[in-house]
mmCIF file of N, CA and C in Angstrom:
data_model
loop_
_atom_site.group_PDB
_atom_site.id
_atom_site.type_symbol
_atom_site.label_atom_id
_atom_site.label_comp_id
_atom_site.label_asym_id
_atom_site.label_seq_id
_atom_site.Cartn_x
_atom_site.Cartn_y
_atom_site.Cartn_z
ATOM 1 N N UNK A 10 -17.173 55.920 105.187
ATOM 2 C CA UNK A 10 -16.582 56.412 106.422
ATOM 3 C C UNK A 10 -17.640 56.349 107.511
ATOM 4 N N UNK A 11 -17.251 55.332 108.892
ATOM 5 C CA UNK A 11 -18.286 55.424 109.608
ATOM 6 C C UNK A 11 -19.612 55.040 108.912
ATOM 7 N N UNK A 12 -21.045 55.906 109.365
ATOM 8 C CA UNK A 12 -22.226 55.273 108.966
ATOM 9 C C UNK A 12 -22.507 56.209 107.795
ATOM 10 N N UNK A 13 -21.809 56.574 106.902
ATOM 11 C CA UNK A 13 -22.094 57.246 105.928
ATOM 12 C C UNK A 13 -21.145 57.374 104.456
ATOM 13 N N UNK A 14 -21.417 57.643 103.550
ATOM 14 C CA UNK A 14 -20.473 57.508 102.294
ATOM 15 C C UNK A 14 -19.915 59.300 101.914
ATOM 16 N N UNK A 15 -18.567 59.157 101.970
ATOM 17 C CA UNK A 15 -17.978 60.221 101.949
ATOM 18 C C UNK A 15 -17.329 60.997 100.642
ATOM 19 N N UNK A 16 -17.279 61.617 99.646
ATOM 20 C CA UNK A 16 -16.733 61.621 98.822
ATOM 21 C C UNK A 16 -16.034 63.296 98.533
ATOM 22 N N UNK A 17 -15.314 63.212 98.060
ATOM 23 C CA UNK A 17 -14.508 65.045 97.929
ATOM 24 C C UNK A 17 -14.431 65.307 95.991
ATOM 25 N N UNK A 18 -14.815 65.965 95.490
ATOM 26 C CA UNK A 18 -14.822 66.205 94.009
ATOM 27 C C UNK A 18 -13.834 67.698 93.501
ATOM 28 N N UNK A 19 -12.813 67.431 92.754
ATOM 29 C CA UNK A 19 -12.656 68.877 92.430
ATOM 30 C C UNK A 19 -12.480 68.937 90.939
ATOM 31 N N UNK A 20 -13.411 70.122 90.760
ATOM 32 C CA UNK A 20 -14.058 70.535 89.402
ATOM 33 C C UNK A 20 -12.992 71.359 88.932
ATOM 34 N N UNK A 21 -13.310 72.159 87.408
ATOM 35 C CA UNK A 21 -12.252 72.692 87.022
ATOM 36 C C UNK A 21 -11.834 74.201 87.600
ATOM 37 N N UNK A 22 -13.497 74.930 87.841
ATOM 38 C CA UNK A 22 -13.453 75.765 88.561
ATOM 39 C C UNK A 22 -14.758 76.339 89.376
ATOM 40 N N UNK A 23 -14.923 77.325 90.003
ATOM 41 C CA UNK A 23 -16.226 77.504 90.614
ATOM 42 C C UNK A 23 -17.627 77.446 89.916
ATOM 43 N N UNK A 24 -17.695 77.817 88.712
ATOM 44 C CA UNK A 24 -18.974 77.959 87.804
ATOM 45 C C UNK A 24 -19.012 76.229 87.413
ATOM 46 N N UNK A 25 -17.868 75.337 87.127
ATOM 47 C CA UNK A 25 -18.428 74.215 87.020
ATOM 48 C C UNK A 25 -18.501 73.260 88.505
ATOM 49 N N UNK A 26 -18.194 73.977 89.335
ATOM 50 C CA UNK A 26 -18.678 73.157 90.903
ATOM 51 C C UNK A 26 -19.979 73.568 91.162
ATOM 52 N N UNK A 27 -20.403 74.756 91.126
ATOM 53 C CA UNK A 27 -21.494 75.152 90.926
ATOM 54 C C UNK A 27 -23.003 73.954 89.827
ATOM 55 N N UNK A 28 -22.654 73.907 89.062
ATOM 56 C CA UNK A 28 -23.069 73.684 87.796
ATOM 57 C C UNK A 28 -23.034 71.888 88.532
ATOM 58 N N UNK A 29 -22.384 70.999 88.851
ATOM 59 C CA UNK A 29 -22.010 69.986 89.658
ATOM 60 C C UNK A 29 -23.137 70.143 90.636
ATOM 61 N N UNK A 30 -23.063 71.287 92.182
ATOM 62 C CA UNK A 30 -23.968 70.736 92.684
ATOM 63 C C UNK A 30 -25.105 70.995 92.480
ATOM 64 N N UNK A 31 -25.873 71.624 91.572
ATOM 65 C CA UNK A 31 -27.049 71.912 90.987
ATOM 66 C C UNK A 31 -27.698 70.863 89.882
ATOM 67 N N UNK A 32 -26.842 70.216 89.663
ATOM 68 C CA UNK A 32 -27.275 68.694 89.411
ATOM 69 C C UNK A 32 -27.841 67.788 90.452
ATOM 70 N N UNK A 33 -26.306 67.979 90.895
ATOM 71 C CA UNK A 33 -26.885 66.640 92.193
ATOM 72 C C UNK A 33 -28.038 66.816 92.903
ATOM 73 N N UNK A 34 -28.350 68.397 93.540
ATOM 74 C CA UNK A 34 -29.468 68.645 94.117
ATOM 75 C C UNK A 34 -30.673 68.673 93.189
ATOM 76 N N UNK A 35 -30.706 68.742 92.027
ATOM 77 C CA UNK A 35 -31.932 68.573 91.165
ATOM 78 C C UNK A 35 -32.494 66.824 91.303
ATOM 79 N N UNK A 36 -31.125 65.676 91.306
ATOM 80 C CA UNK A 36 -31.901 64.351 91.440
ATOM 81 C C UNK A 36 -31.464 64.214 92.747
ATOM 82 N N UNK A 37 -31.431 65.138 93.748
ATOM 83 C CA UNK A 37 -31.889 64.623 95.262
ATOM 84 C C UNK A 37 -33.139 64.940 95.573
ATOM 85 N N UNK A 38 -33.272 65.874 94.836
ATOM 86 C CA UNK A 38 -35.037 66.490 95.166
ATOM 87 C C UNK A 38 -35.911 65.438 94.476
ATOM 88 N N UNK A 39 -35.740 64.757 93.375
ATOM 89 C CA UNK A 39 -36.489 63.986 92.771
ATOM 90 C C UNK A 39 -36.439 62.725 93.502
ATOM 91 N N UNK A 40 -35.323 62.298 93.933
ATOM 92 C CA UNK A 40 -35.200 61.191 94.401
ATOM 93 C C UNK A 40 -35.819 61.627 96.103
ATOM 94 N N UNK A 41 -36.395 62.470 96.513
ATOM 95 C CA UNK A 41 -36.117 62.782 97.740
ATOM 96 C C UNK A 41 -35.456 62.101 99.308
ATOM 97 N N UNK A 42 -34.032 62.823 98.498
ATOM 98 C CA UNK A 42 -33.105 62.273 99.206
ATOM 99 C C UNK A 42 -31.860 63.276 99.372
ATOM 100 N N UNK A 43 -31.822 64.170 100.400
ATOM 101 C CA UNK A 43 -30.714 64.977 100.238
ATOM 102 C C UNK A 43 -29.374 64.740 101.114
ATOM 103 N N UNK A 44 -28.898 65.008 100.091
ATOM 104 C CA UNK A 44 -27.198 64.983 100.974
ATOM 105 C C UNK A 44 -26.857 65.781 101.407
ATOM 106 N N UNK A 45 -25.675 66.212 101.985
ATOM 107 C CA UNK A 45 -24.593 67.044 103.148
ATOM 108 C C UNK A 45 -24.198 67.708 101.726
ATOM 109 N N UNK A 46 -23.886 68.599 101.951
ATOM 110 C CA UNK A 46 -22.798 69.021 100.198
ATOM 111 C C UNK A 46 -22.258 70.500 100.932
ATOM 112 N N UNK A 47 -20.846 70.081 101.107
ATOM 113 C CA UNK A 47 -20.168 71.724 101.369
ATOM 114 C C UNK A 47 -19.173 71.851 99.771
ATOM 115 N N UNK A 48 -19.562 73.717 99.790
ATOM 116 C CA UNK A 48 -18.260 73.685 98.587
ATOM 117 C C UNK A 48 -17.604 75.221 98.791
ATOM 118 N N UNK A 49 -16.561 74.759 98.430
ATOM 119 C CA UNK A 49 -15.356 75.804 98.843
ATOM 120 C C UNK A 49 -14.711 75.903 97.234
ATOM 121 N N UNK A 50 -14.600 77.128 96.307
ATOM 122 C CA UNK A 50 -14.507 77.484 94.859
ATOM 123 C C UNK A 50 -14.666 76.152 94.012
ATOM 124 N N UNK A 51 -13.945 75.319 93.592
ATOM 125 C CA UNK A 51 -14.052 74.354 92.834
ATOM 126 C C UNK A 51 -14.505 72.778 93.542
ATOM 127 N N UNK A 52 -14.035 73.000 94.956
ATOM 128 C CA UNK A 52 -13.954 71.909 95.820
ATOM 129 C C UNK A 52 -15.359 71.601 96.183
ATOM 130 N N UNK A 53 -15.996 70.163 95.998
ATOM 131 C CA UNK A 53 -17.046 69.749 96.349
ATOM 132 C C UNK A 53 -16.933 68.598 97.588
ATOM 133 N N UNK A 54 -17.708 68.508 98.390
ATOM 134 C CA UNK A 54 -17.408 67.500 99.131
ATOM 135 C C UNK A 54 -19.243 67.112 99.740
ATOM 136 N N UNK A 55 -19.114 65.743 99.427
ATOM 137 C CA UNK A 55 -20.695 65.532 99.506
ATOM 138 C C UNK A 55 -20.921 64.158 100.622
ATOM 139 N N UNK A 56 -21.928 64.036 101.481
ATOM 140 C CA UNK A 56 -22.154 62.795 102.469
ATOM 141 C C UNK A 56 -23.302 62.108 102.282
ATOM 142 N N UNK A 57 -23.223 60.899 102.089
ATOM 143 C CA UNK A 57 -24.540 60.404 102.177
ATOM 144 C C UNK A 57 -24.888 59.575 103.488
ATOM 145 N N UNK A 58 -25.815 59.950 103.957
ATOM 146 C CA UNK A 58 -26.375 59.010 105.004
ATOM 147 C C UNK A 58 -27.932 59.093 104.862
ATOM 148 N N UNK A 59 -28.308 57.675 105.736
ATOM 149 C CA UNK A 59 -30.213 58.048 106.666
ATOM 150 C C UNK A 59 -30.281 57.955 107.289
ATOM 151 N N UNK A 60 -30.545 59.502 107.713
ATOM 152 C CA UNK A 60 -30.282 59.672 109.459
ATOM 153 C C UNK A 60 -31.337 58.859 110.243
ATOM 154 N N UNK A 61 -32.482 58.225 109.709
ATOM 155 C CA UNK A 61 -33.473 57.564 110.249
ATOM 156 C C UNK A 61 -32.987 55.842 110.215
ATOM 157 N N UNK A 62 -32.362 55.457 109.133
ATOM 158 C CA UNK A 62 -31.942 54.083 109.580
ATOM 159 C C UNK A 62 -30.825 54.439 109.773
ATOM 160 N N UNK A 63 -29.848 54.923 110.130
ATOM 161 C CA UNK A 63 -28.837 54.974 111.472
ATOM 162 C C UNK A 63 -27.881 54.891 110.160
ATOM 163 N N UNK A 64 -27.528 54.895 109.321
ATOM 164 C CA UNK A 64 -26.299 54.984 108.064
ATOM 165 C C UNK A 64 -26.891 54.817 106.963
ATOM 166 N N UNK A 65 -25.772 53.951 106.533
ATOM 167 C CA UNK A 65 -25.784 53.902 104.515
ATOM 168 C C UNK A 65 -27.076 52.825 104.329
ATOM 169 N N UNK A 66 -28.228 53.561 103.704
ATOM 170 C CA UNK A 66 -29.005 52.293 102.512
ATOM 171 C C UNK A 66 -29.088 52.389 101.099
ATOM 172 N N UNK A 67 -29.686 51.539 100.436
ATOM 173 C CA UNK A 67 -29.756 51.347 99.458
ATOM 174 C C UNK A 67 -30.391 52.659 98.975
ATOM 175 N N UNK A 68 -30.837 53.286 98.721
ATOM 176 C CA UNK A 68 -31.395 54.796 98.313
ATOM 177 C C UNK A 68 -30.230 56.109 98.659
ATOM 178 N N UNK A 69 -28.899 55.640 99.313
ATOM 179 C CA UNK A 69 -27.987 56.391 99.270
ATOM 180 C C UNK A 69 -26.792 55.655 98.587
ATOM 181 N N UNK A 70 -26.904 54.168 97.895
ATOM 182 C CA UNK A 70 -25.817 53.690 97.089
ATOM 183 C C UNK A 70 -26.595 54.259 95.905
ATOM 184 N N UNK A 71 -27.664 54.161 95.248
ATOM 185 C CA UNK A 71 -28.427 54.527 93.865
ATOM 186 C C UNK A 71 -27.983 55.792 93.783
ATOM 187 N N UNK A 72 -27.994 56.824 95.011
ATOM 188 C CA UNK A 72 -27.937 58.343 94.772
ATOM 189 C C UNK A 72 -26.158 59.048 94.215
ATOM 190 N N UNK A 73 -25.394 57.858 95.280
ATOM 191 C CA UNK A 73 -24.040 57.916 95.363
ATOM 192 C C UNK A 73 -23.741 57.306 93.154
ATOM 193 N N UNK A 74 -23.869 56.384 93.031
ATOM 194 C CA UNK A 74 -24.193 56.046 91.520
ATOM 195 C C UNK A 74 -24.837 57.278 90.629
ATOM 196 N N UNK A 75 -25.495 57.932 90.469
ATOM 197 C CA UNK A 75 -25.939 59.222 90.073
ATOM 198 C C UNK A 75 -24.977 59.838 90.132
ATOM 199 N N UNK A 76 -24.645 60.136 91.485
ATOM 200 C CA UNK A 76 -23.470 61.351 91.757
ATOM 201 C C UNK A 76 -22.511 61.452 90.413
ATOM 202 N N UNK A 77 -21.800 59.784 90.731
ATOM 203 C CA UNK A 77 -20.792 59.436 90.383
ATOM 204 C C UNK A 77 -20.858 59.798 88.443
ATOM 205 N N UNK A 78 -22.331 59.923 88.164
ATOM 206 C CA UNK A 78 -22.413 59.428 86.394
ATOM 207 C C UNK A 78 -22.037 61.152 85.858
ATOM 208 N N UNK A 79 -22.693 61.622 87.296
ATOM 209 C CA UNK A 79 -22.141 63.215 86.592
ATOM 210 C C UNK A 79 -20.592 63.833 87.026
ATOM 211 N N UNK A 80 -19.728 62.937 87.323
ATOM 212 C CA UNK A 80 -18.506 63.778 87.617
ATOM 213 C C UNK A 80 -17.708 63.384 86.556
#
């Protein structure tokens, strides 16, 4: 969407959305690379961009791939 990759996740319930983004933020910190991540009880919704090269690079398709291995 636009200059960034958009995605919406819904888990089974809050302790496993929870449990979801505490993953993702464990290999954004490693990867240092953090995403947008709002969550509302089960509902995850996560953005990737670089705000320094102006949208999507390759270090936010690898991260988006990660995302994806844990949902």
């Amino acid at each position: 969407e636009g200059n960034s990759i958009k995605k919406s996740f819904s888990l089974g319930d809050h302790i496993e959305a929870i449990s979801f983004v505490n993953r993702v933020a464990m290999v954004a910190e490693v990867m240092n690379h953090h995403p947008e991540i709002q969550m509302v009880y089960n509902k995850v919704a996560i953005t990737l961009s670089t705000h320094d090269a102006g949208g999507v690079t390759e270090l936010d398709l690898q991260l988006a791939k990660k995302i994806e291995s844990y949902f």
